[in-house]
Tab-separated table of N, CA and C in Angstrom:
chain	number	residue	atom	x	y	z
A	259	LEU	N	-28.761	22.577	1.912
A	259	LEU	CA	-27.673	22.985	2.875
A	259	LEU	C	-27.415	21.778	3.771
A	260	ILE	N	-25.882	21.690	4.083
A	260	ILE	CA	-25.388	20.712	4.469
A	260	ILE	C	-25.102	21.366	6.017
A	261	THR	N	-25.058	20.521	7.100
A	261	THR	CA	-24.432	20.993	8.192
A	261	THR	C	-23.541	19.729	8.683
A	262	VAL	N	-22.364	20.373	9.270
A	262	VAL	CA	-21.390	19.137	9.812
A	262	VAL	C	-21.296	19.609	11.368
A	263	PRO	N	-21.435	18.635	11.998
A	263	PRO	CA	-21.488	18.846	13.638
A	263	PRO	C	-19.721	19.225	13.777
A	264	ALA	N	-19.428	20.032	14.939
A	264	ALA	CA	-18.321	20.295	15.344
A	264	ALA	C	-17.524	19.066	15.847
A	265	CYS	N	-16.176	19.153	15.814
A	265	CYS	CA	-15.035	17.937	16.240
A	265	CYS	C	-15.722	17.371	17.292
A	266	GLY	N	-16.223	18.030	18.689
A	266	GLY	CA	-16.322	17.192	19.781
A	266	GLY	C	-17.853	16.667	19.481
A	267	ALA	N	-18.630	17.036	18.846
A	267	ALA	CA	-19.801	16.302	18.624
A	267	ALA	C	-19.701	15.106	17.787
A	268	MET	N	-18.731	15.408	16.697
A	268	MET	CA	-18.534	14.036	15.924
A	268	MET	C	-17.629	13.158	16.870
A	269	GLU	N	-16.939	13.330	17.676
A	269	GLU	CA	-16.409	12.280	18.694
A	269	GLU	C	-17.524	11.579	19.497
A	270	SER	N	-18.536	12.381	19.914
A	270	SER	CA	-19.447	11.732	21.005
A	270	SER	C	-20.576	10.968	19.863
A	271	LEU	N	-20.604	11.185	18.716
A	271	LEU	CA	-21.593	10.385	17.565
A	271	LEU	C	-20.970	8.971	17.631
A	272	TYR	N	-19.640	8.969	17.398
A	272	TYR	CA	-19.011	7.820	17.269
A	272	TYR	C	-18.389	6.824	18.655
A	273	ALA	N	-18.435	7.564	19.385
A	273	ALA	CA	-17.810	6.839	20.576
A	273	ALA	C	-18.269	5.633	20.804
A	274	GLU	N	-19.713	5.404	20.783
A	274	GLU	CA	-20.328	4.025	20.712
A	274	GLU	C	-19.562	2.846	19.725
A	275	TYR	N	-19.314	3.429	18.737
A	275	TYR	CA	-19.158	2.691	17.885
A	275	TYR	C	-17.352	2.575	17.460
A	276	ALA	N	-16.495	2.422	18.479
A	276	ALA	CA	-15.207	2.239	18.606
A	276	ALA	C	-14.614	1.116	17.598
A	277	PRO	N	-13.743	1.321	17.001
A	277	PRO	CA	-13.111	0.336	15.996
A	277	PRO	C	-12.507	-0.768	16.816
A	278	VAL	N	-12.625	-1.839	16.205
A	278	VAL	CA	-11.932	-2.955	16.817
A	278	VAL	C	-10.496	-3.028	16.960
A	279	PRO	N	-9.887	-3.261	18.158
A	279	PRO	CA	-8.487	-2.926	17.891
A	279	PRO	C	-7.636	-3.837	17.088
A	280	SER	N	-6.893	-3.382	16.393
A	280	SER	CA	-5.960	-4.098	15.467
A	280	SER	C	-4.567	-4.213	16.089
A	281	ILE	N	-3.935	-5.114	15.686
A	281	ILE	CA	-2.586	-5.662	15.761
A	281	ILE	C	-1.536	-4.413	15.148
A	282	ALA	N	-0.830	-3.661	15.867
A	282	ALA	CA	0.272	-2.936	15.411
A	282	ALA	C	1.163	-3.480	14.085
A	283	CYS	N	1.375	-2.577	13.493
A	283	CYS	CA	2.216	-3.137	12.252
A	283	CYS	C	3.363	-3.779	12.837
A	284	GLU	N	4.305	-3.131	13.613
A	284	GLU	CA	5.413	-3.578	13.929
A	284	GLU	C	5.090	-5.376	14.651
A	285	GLU	N	4.217	-5.175	15.635
A	285	GLU	CA	4.244	-6.449	15.947
A	285	GLU	C	3.559	-7.389	14.913
A	286	ARG	N	2.847	-7.407	14.110
A	286	ARG	CA	2.291	-8.202	13.347
A	286	ARG	C	3.696	-8.582	12.394
A	287	THR	N	4.349	-7.776	12.034
A	287	THR	CA	5.248	-7.812	11.039
A	287	THR	C	6.354	-8.732	11.584
A	288	ALA	N	6.883	-8.822	12.965
A	288	ALA	CA	7.617	-9.381	13.579
A	288	ALA	C	7.237	-10.785	13.594
A	289	ARG	N	6.150	-11.247	14.087
A	289	ARG	CA	5.683	-12.130	14.136
A	289	ARG	C	5.294	-13.164	12.834
A	290	GLN	N	4.800	-12.581	11.748
A	290	GLN	CA	4.735	-13.232	10.531
A	290	GLN	C	5.783	-13.504	9.771
A	291	LEU	N	6.821	-12.788	10.004
A	291	LEU	CA	7.955	-12.842	9.053
A	291	LEU	C	9.120	-13.802	9.641
A	292	GLN	N	8.879	-14.495	10.653
A	292	GLN	CA	9.764	-15.315	11.147
A	292	GLN	C	10.183	-16.537	10.341
A	293	GLY	N	11.266	-16.884	10.130
A	293	GLY	CA	11.701	-18.021	9.010
A	293	GLY	C	11.633	-17.586	7.545
A	294	VAL	N	11.102	-16.436	7.161
A	294	VAL	CA	10.802	-16.077	5.721
A	294	VAL	C	12.255	-15.472	5.278
A	295	ASP	N	12.479	-16.494	3.925
A	295	ASP	CA	13.891	-16.257	3.119
A	295	ASP	C	13.423	-15.481	2.013
A	296	PHE	N	14.200	-14.009	2.011
A	296	PHE	CA	13.729	-13.350	0.823
A	296	PHE	C	14.831	-13.502	-0.491
A	297	THR	N	15.720	-14.434	-0.392
A	297	THR	CA	16.595	-14.477	-1.485
A	297	THR	C	15.906	-15.176	-2.830
A	298	SER	N	14.944	-15.732	-2.685
A	298	SER	CA	14.462	-16.410	-4.093
A	298	SER	C	13.174	-16.053	-4.304
A	299	VAL	N	12.566	-15.021	-3.795
A	299	VAL	CA	10.930	-14.793	-3.829
A	299	VAL	C	10.943	-14.180	-5.237
A	300	PRO	N	9.349	-14.100	-5.688
A	300	PRO	CA	9.150	-13.451	-6.795
A	300	PRO	C	9.364	-12.103	-6.539
A	301	ARG	N	9.762	-11.244	-7.920
A	301	ARG	CA	9.871	-9.989	-7.707
A	301	ARG	C	8.950	-9.269	-8.501
A	302	ILE	N	8.143	-8.291	-8.397
A	302	ILE	CA	7.195	-7.592	-9.040
A	302	ILE	C	7.487	-6.199	-9.474
A	303	GLU	N	7.602	-5.819	-10.460
A	303	GLU	CA	8.337	-4.552	-11.019
A	303	GLU	C	6.844	-3.959	-11.356
A	304	MET	N	6.637	-2.973	-10.877
A	304	MET	CA	5.848	-1.619	-11.285
A	304	MET	C	6.334	-0.291	-11.793
A	305	ILE	N	5.766	0.133	-12.816
A	305	ILE	CA	6.338	1.333	-13.390
A	305	ILE	C	5.187	2.380	-13.511
A	306	ILE	N	5.407	3.784	-13.123
A	306	ILE	CA	4.455	4.852	-13.233
A	306	ILE	C	4.964	5.463	-14.352
A	307	ARG	N	4.344	5.604	-15.553
A	307	ARG	CA	4.581	6.455	-16.544
A	307	ARG	C	3.268	6.986	-17.389
A	308	GLY	N	3.417	8.062	-17.967
A	308	GLY	CA	2.276	8.837	-18.250
A	308	GLY	C	1.014	8.999	-17.247
A	309	GLY	N	1.296	8.898	-16.027
A	309	GLY	CA	0.326	8.888	-14.924
A	309	GLY	C	-0.357	7.833	-14.512
A	310	GLU	N	0.205	6.843	-15.416
A	310	GLU	CA	-0.376	5.646	-15.251
A	310	GLU	C	0.624	4.542	-14.676
A	311	PHE	N	-0.123	3.388	-13.865
A	311	PHE	CA	0.533	2.256	-13.251
A	311	PHE	C	0.624	1.249	-14.269
A	312	SER	N	1.790	0.579	-14.455
A	312	SER	CA	1.799	-0.751	-15.290
A	312	SER	C	2.578	-1.789	-14.353
A	313	PRO	N	2.191	-2.935	-14.060
A	313	PRO	CA	1.093	-3.433	-14.182
A	313	PRO	C	-0.273	-2.652	-13.492
A	314	MET	N	-1.526	-2.735	-13.891
A	314	MET	CA	-2.557	-2.295	-12.976
A	314	MET	C	-3.266	-2.984	-12.130
A	315	ILE	N	-2.926	-4.601	-12.381
A	315	ILE	CA	-3.343	-5.174	-11.575
A	315	ILE	C	-2.378	-6.320	-10.894
A	316	MET	N	-2.123	-6.625	-9.811
A	316	MET	CA	-1.190	-7.874	-9.232
A	316	MET	C	-2.086	-8.615	-8.511
A	317	ARG	N	-1.620	-9.836	-8.719
A	317	ARG	CA	-1.999	-10.985	-7.976
A	317	ARG	C	-1.168	-11.742	-7.165
A	318	LEU	N	-1.511	-11.925	-5.962
A	318	LEU	CA	-0.503	-12.393	-5.220
A	318	LEU	C	-1.139	-13.658	-4.626
A	319	THR	N	-0.294	-14.463	-3.832
A	319	THR	CA	-0.936	-15.657	-2.997
A	319	THR	C	-0.745	-15.530	-1.499
A	320	LYS	N	-1.607	-15.276	-0.600
A	320	LYS	CA	-1.503	-15.398	0.879
A	320	LYS	C	-0.669	-16.340	1.478
A	321	GLY	N	0.325	-15.742	2.164
A	321	GLY	CA	1.222	-16.366	2.640
A	321	GLY	C	2.746	-16.580	2.083
A	322	ARG	N	2.613	-15.918	0.958
A	322	ARG	CA	3.964	-15.956	0.125
A	322	ARG	C	4.663	-14.615	0.243
A	323	ALA	N	5.885	-14.735	-0.006
A	323	ALA	CA	6.734	-13.610	0.593
A	323	ALA	C	6.911	-13.011	-1.290
A	324	TYR	N	7.399	-11.633	-1.326
A	324	TYR	CA	7.323	-10.828	-2.515
A	324	TYR	C	8.531	-9.924	-2.577
A	325	VAL	N	8.809	-9.354	-3.380
A	325	VAL	CA	9.667	-8.116	-3.375
A	325	VAL	C	8.917	-7.210	-4.510
A	326	LEU	N	8.440	-6.003	-4.167
A	326	LEU	CA	7.969	-5.077	-5.021
A	326	LEU	C	8.820	-3.704	-5.334
A	327	ARG	N	8.997	-3.518	-6.511
A	327	ARG	CA	9.686	-2.346	-6.909
A	327	ARG	C	8.873	-1.514	-7.671
A	328	LEU	N	8.811	-0.209	-7.030
A	328	LEU	CA	7.941	0.900	-7.847
A	328	LEU	C	8.864	1.806	-8.370
A	329	ARG	N	8.780	1.954	-9.492
A	329	ARG	CA	9.596	3.219	-10.288
A	329	ARG	C	8.835	4.145	-10.826
A	330	ASN	N	8.953	5.203	-10.429
A	330	ASN	CA	8.423	6.685	-11.003
A	330	ASN	C	9.221	7.441	-12.173
A	331	ARG	N	8.630	6.990	-13.497
A	331	ARG	CA	9.290	7.359	-14.660
A	331	ARG	C	8.940	8.368	-15.283
A	332	ASP	N	8.015	9.125	-14.462
A	332	ASP	CA	7.359	10.443	-15.040
A	332	ASP	C	8.323	11.909	-14.654
A	333	ASP	N	7.893	12.922	-14.922
A	333	ASP	CA	8.610	14.105	-14.870
A	333	ASP	C	7.816	14.688	-13.545
A	334	GLU	N	6.826	14.187	-12.753
A	334	GLU	CA	6.268	14.602	-11.746
A	334	GLU	C	5.971	13.746	-10.723
A	335	THR	N	5.859	13.984	-9.328
A	335	THR	CA	5.741	13.341	-8.398
A	335	THR	C	4.373	12.441	-8.173
A	336	HIS	N	4.617	11.212	-7.850
A	336	HIS	CA	3.469	10.640	-7.886
A	336	HIS	C	3.468	9.710	-6.377
A	337	THR	N	1.864	9.421	-5.867
A	337	THR	CA	1.973	8.674	-4.842
A	337	THR	C	1.200	7.624	-4.970
A	338	PHE	N	1.694	6.309	-4.298
A	338	PHE	CA	1.499	4.777	-4.388
A	338	PHE	C	0.816	5.113	-3.202
A	339	ASN	N	-1.100	5.109	-3.091
A	339	ASN	CA	-1.474	5.571	-1.996
A	339	ASN	C	-2.456	3.991	-1.794
A	340	ALA	N	-2.221	3.194	-1.079
A	340	ALA	CA	-2.975	1.890	-0.628
A	340	ALA	C	-3.177	1.258	0.564
A	341	PRO	N	-3.906	2.226	1.294
A	341	PRO	CA	-3.622	2.089	2.726
A	341	PRO	C	-3.979	0.479	3.090
A	342	ASP	N	-5.399	0.274	2.710
A	342	ASP	CA	-5.777	-1.137	2.867
A	342	ASP	C	-4.696	-2.163	2.363
A	343	PHE	N	-4.124	-2.219	1.604
A	343	PHE	CA	-3.031	-3.077	1.070
A	343	PHE	C	-1.792	-3.022	2.325
A	344	PHE	N	-1.451	-1.857	2.404
A	344	PHE	CA	-0.203	-1.784	3.376
A	344	PHE	C	-0.607	-2.346	4.969
A	345	ASP	N	-1.900	-2.320	5.254
A	345	ASP	CA	-2.674	-2.793	6.569
A	345	ASP	C	-2.663	-4.093	6.530
A	346	ASN	N	-2.711	-4.989	5.429
A	346	ASN	CA	-2.772	-6.326	5.084
A	346	ASN	C	-1.414	-7.178	4.548
A	347	ILE	N	-0.165	-6.585	4.688
A	347	ILE	CA	1.039	-7.413	4.509
A	347	ILE	C	1.729	-7.160	5.581
A	348	ALA	N	2.895	-8.005	5.708
A	348	ALA	CA	4.054	-7.884	6.688
A	348	ALA	C	5.233	-7.489	5.949
A	349	VAL	N	5.876	-6.234	6.311
A	349	VAL	CA	6.999	-5.794	5.560
A	349	VAL	C	8.355	-6.124	6.109
A	350	ALA	N	9.236	-6.719	5.476
A	350	ALA	CA	10.688	-7.137	6.249
A	350	ALA	C	11.527	-5.967	5.826
A	351	ALA	N	11.616	-5.298	4.856
A	351	ALA	CA	12.681	-4.211	4.748
A	351	ALA	C	12.025	-3.175	3.567
A	352	VAL	N	12.496	-1.951	3.591
A	352	VAL	CA	12.183	-0.870	2.655
A	352	VAL	C	13.146	-0.168	2.444
A	353	ALA	N	13.343	0.143	1.029
A	353	ALA	CA	14.253	1.111	0.221
A	353	ALA	C	13.854	2.047	-0.520
A	354	LEU	N	14.211	3.529	-0.455
A	354	LEU	CA	13.919	4.483	-1.528
A	354	LEU	C	14.940	5.022	-2.079
A	355	ASP	N	15.504	4.632	-3.543
A	355	ASP	CA	16.586	4.916	-4.166
A	355	ASP	C	17.798	4.031	-3.448
A	356	ASN	N	17.556	2.835	-2.973
A	356	ASN	CA	18.428	1.799	-2.475
A	356	ASN	C	19.070	2.466	-1.417
A	357	ASP	N	18.391	3.470	-0.526
A	357	ASP	CA	18.746	3.918	0.789
A	357	ASP	C	17.742	3.162	1.602
A	358	ILE	N	18.190	2.187	2.739
A	358	ILE	CA	17.217	1.509	3.321
A	358	ILE	C	16.620	2.402	4.397
A	359	LEU	N	15.387	2.067	4.449
A	359	LEU	CA	14.714	3.042	5.810
A	359	LEU	C	14.460	2.485	6.725
A	360	PRO	N	14.610	2.975	8.081
A	360	PRO	CA	14.431	2.257	9.299
A	360	PRO	C	12.625	2.018	9.653
A	361	THR	N	12.238	1.362	8.623
A	361	THR	CA	10.651	1.234	8.975
A	361	THR	C	10.284	-0.272	8.426
A	362	SER	N	9.455	-0.734	9.133
A	362	SER	CA	8.874	-2.088	8.565
A	362	SER	C	7.231	-1.721	8.278
A	363	CYS	N	6.940	-0.462	8.417
A	363	CYS	CA	5.400	0.144	8.128
A	363	CYS	C	5.533	1.389	7.196
A	364	PRO	N	5.751	1.192	5.850
A	364	PRO	CA	5.804	2.276	5.063
A	364	PRO	C	4.617	3.291	4.435
A	365	GLY	N	3.334	2.379	4.667
A	365	GLY	CA	2.388	2.963	4.404
A	365	GLY	C	1.759	3.940	5.158
A	366	PRO	N	0.430	4.379	4.977
A	366	PRO	CA	-0.486	4.036	3.730
A	366	PRO	C	-0.192	4.446	2.346
A	367	ALA	N	0.847	5.465	2.167
A	367	ALA	CA	1.053	5.950	0.825
A	367	ALA	C	2.469	6.123	0.905
A	368	VAL	N	3.060	5.859	-0.394
A	368	VAL	CA	4.781	6.221	-0.783
A	368	VAL	C	4.459	7.136	-1.711
A	369	LYS	N	5.284	8.306	-1.554
A	369	LYS	CA	5.442	9.363	-2.343
A	369	LYS	C	6.944	9.364	-2.937
A	370	MET	N	6.655	9.587	-4.421
A	370	MET	CA	7.810	9.201	-5.222
A	370	MET	C	8.290	10.549	-6.012
A	371	ALA	N	9.321	11.008	-5.970
A	371	ALA	CA	9.710	12.181	-6.745
A	371	ALA	C	9.931	11.539	-8.216
A	372	PRO	N	10.257	12.342	-9.093
A	372	PRO	CA	10.488	12.189	-10.435
A	372	PRO	C	11.884	11.343	-10.540
A	373	GLY	N	11.549	10.042	-11.310
A	373	GLY	CA	12.972	9.143	-11.250
A	373	GLY	C	13.095	8.258	-10.085
A	374	GLN	N	12.496	8.449	-8.860
A	374	GLN	CA	13.002	7.685	-7.680
A	374	GLN	C	12.119	6.332	-7.901
A	375	SER	N	12.706	5.469	-7.088
A	375	SER	CA	12.331	4.134	-6.794
A	375	SER	C	12.133	3.754	-5.485
A	376	PHE	N	11.090	2.754	-5.299
A	376	PHE	CA	10.634	2.110	-3.876
A	376	PHE	C	10.709	0.913	-4.061
A	377	GLU	N	11.199	0.332	-3.043
A	377	GLU	CA	11.597	-1.404	-2.978
A	377	GLU	C	11.342	-1.386	-1.363
A	378	MET	N	10.068	-2.777	-1.492
A	378	MET	CA	10.080	-3.254	-0.105
A	378	MET	C	9.950	-4.969	-0.514
A	379	GLN	N	10.284	-5.586	0.858
A	379	GLN	CA	10.271	-7.057	1.023
A	379	GLN	C	9.092	-7.000	1.851
A	380	PHE	N	8.143	-8.172	1.630
A	380	PHE	CA	6.884	-8.201	2.243
A	380	PHE	C	6.016	-9.678	2.154
A	381	LEU	N	5.404	-9.920	3.168
A	381	LEU	CA	4.664	-11.333	3.027
A	381	LEU	C	3.132	-10.826	2.687
A	382	ALA	N	2.411	-11.499	1.947
A	382	ALA	CA	1.146	-11.385	1.767
A	382	ALA	C	0.488	-11.958	2.514
A	383	ALA	N	-0.066	-11.116	3.710
A	383	ALA	CA	-0.772	-11.886	4.870
A	383	ALA	C	-1.960	-12.330	4.844
A	384	THR	N	-2.896	-11.171	4.432
A	384	THR	CA	-4.339	-11.308	4.545
A	384	THR	C	-5.241	-11.262	3.075
A	385	ASP	N	-5.846	-12.374	2.790
A	385	ASP	CA	-6.501	-12.285	1.413
A	385	ASP	C	-7.501	-11.195	1.297
A	386	GLY	N	-7.434	-10.941	-0.099
A	386	GLY	CA	-8.553	-9.507	-0.228
A	386	GLY	C	-8.223	-8.982	-1.450
A	387	VAL	N	-9.122	-7.958	-1.750
A	387	VAL	CA	-8.838	-7.071	-3.080
A	387	VAL	C	-8.757	-5.577	-2.507
A	388	TYR	N	-7.603	-5.052	-3.017
A	388	TYR	CA	-7.030	-3.999	-2.293
A	388	TYR	C	-6.816	-2.816	-3.593
A	389	GLU	N	-7.567	-1.708	-3.422
A	389	GLU	CA	-7.311	-0.662	-4.690
A	389	GLU	C	-6.009	0.207	-4.102
A	390	TYR	N	-5.416	0.480	-5.094
A	390	TYR	CA	-4.304	1.581	-4.861
A	390	TYR	C	-4.620	2.856	-5.931
A	391	ARG	N	-4.256	4.092	-5.570
A	391	ARG	CA	-4.563	5.149	-6.302
A	391	ARG	C	-3.111	6.029	-6.284
A	392	ASP	N	-3.107	6.963	-7.186
A	392	ASP	CA	-2.124	7.767	-7.461
A	392	ASP	C	-2.550	9.149	-6.725
A	393	THR	N	-2.386	9.707	-5.571
A	393	THR	CA	-2.852	10.601	-4.846
A	393	THR	C	-1.994	11.800	-5.561
A	394	GLY	N	-0.966	11.750	-6.362
A	394	GLY	CA	-0.136	12.735	-7.023
A	394	GLY	C	0.781	13.592	-6.074
A	395	SER	N	1.066	14.735	-6.248
A	395	SER	CA	2.076	15.263	-5.327
A	395	SER	C	1.517	16.072	-4.080
A	396	ASP	N	0.056	16.053	-4.244
A	396	ASP	CA	-0.074	16.653	-2.508
A	396	ASP	C	-1.109	15.733	-2.039
A	397	GLY	N	-1.903	14.910	-2.698
A	397	GLY	CA	-2.828	13.900	-2.125
A	397	GLY	C	-3.947	14.204	-1.343
A	398	TYR	N	-4.299	15.786	-1.688
A	398	TYR	CA	-5.210	16.534	-1.087
A	398	TYR	C	-6.679	16.828	-2.172
A	399	SER	N	-6.593	16.564	-3.305
A	399	SER	CA	-7.624	16.952	-4.161
A	399	SER	C	-9.050	16.400	-3.598
A	400	ILE	N	-10.088	16.895	-4.189
A	400	ILE	CA	-11.489	16.480	-3.481
A	400	ILE	C	-11.783	14.994	-4.020
A	401	GLY	N	-11.314	14.458	-4.945
A	401	GLY	CA	-11.565	13.122	-5.571
A	401	GLY	C	-10.813	12.194	-4.755
A	402	ASN	N	-9.687	12.385	-4.208
A	402	ASN	CA	-8.953	11.732	-3.068
A	402	ASN	C	-9.534	11.530	-1.746
A	403	LEU	N	-9.814	12.784	-1.430
A	403	LEU	CA	-10.669	13.021	-0.092
A	403	LEU	C	-11.718	12.268	0.113
A	404	LEU	N	-12.498	12.291	-0.781
A	404	LEU	CA	-13.856	11.724	-1.012
A	404	LEU	C	-13.644	10.264	-1.509
A	405	ASN	N	-12.650	9.734	-1.608
A	405	ASN	CA	-12.032	8.494	-2.311
A	405	ASN	C	-13.231	8.033	-3.393
A	406	THR	N	-13.238	8.956	-4.320
A	406	THR	CA	-14.012	9.003	-5.679
A	406	THR	C	-12.807	9.110	-6.909
A	407	ALA	N	-11.714	9.379	-6.497
A	407	ALA	CA	-10.603	9.547	-7.715
A	407	ALA	C	-10.666	7.943	-8.423
A	408	ALA	N	-10.233	7.909	-9.630
A	408	ALA	CA	-10.361	6.753	-10.239
A	408	ALA	C	-9.128	5.884	-9.715
A	409	PRO	N	-9.239	4.481	-9.472
A	409	PRO	CA	-8.337	3.830	-8.874
A	409	PRO	C	-7.077	3.654	-10.049
A	410	GLY	N	-5.888	3.553	-9.341
A	410	GLY	CA	-4.714	3.248	-10.171
A	410	GLY	C	-4.673	1.939	-10.801
A	411	GLY	N	-5.259	1.110	-9.865
A	411	GLY	CA	-4.866	-0.425	-10.031
A	411	GLY	C	-5.451	-1.173	-8.887
A	412	ILE	N	-5.531	-2.465	-8.645
A	412	ILE	CA	-6.179	-3.354	-7.807
A	412	ILE	C	-4.930	-4.058	-7.696
A	413	ILE	N	-4.781	-4.784	-6.292
A	413	ILE	CA	-4.058	-5.680	-5.901
A	413	ILE	C	-4.787	-7.004	-5.249
A	414	ARG	N	-4.601	-8.202	-5.747
A	414	ARG	CA	-5.521	-9.183	-5.290
A	414	ARG	C	-4.545	-10.213	-4.418
A	415	ILE	N	-4.836	-10.237	-3.265
A	415	ILE	CA	-4.226	-11.474	-2.625
A	415	ILE	C	-5.352	-12.660	-2.340
A	416	GLU	N	-4.923	-13.784	-3.010
A	416	GLU	CA	-5.565	-14.714	-2.988
A	416	GLU	C	-5.310	-16.126	-2.137
A	417	GLU	N	-6.063	-16.955	-1.580
A	417	GLU	CA	-5.840	-17.834	-0.845
A	417	GLU	C	-5.312	-18.994	-1.817
A	418	SER	N	-4.336	-19.819	-1.205
A	418	SER	CA	-3.321	-20.853	-2.030
A	418	SER	C	-4.615	-22.207	-1.878
A	419	TYR	N	-4.943	-22.868	-2.842
A	419	TYR	CA	-5.927	-24.011	-2.578
A	419	TYR	C	-5.139	-25.189	-3.151
């Protein structure tokens, strides 16, 4: 038998372990994107077909700008769920089916209907290895909630030497 404390009890359990304050996405983005020119940056094309992402591994360089285009070529909705990745990039512009969205913080997940495309201009800000998953149309399966669903792939941001 597993017991889970009530919400108030959980809050008091973790009160002394408050997370370290982080920089807001909008503030980080504005500061890190000063002087970045997206006219000649590398373009990354990722396709979702048959429930799989291709390519499954992306290698990026810290401090470089990129354009990522995700295309859902399946007959069902897919969600590119990459909260750690979105927390470690600076996003300049976002579009869904060529409609520019009024945000510089599209994460932690991007939901795409069949045939939809998502595109963003971003700067790889922090080195690390970030998993992404397809949380499907609802995002609430047991595997996704417990973070045990198979990863869709890996994004590796490496330092330049």
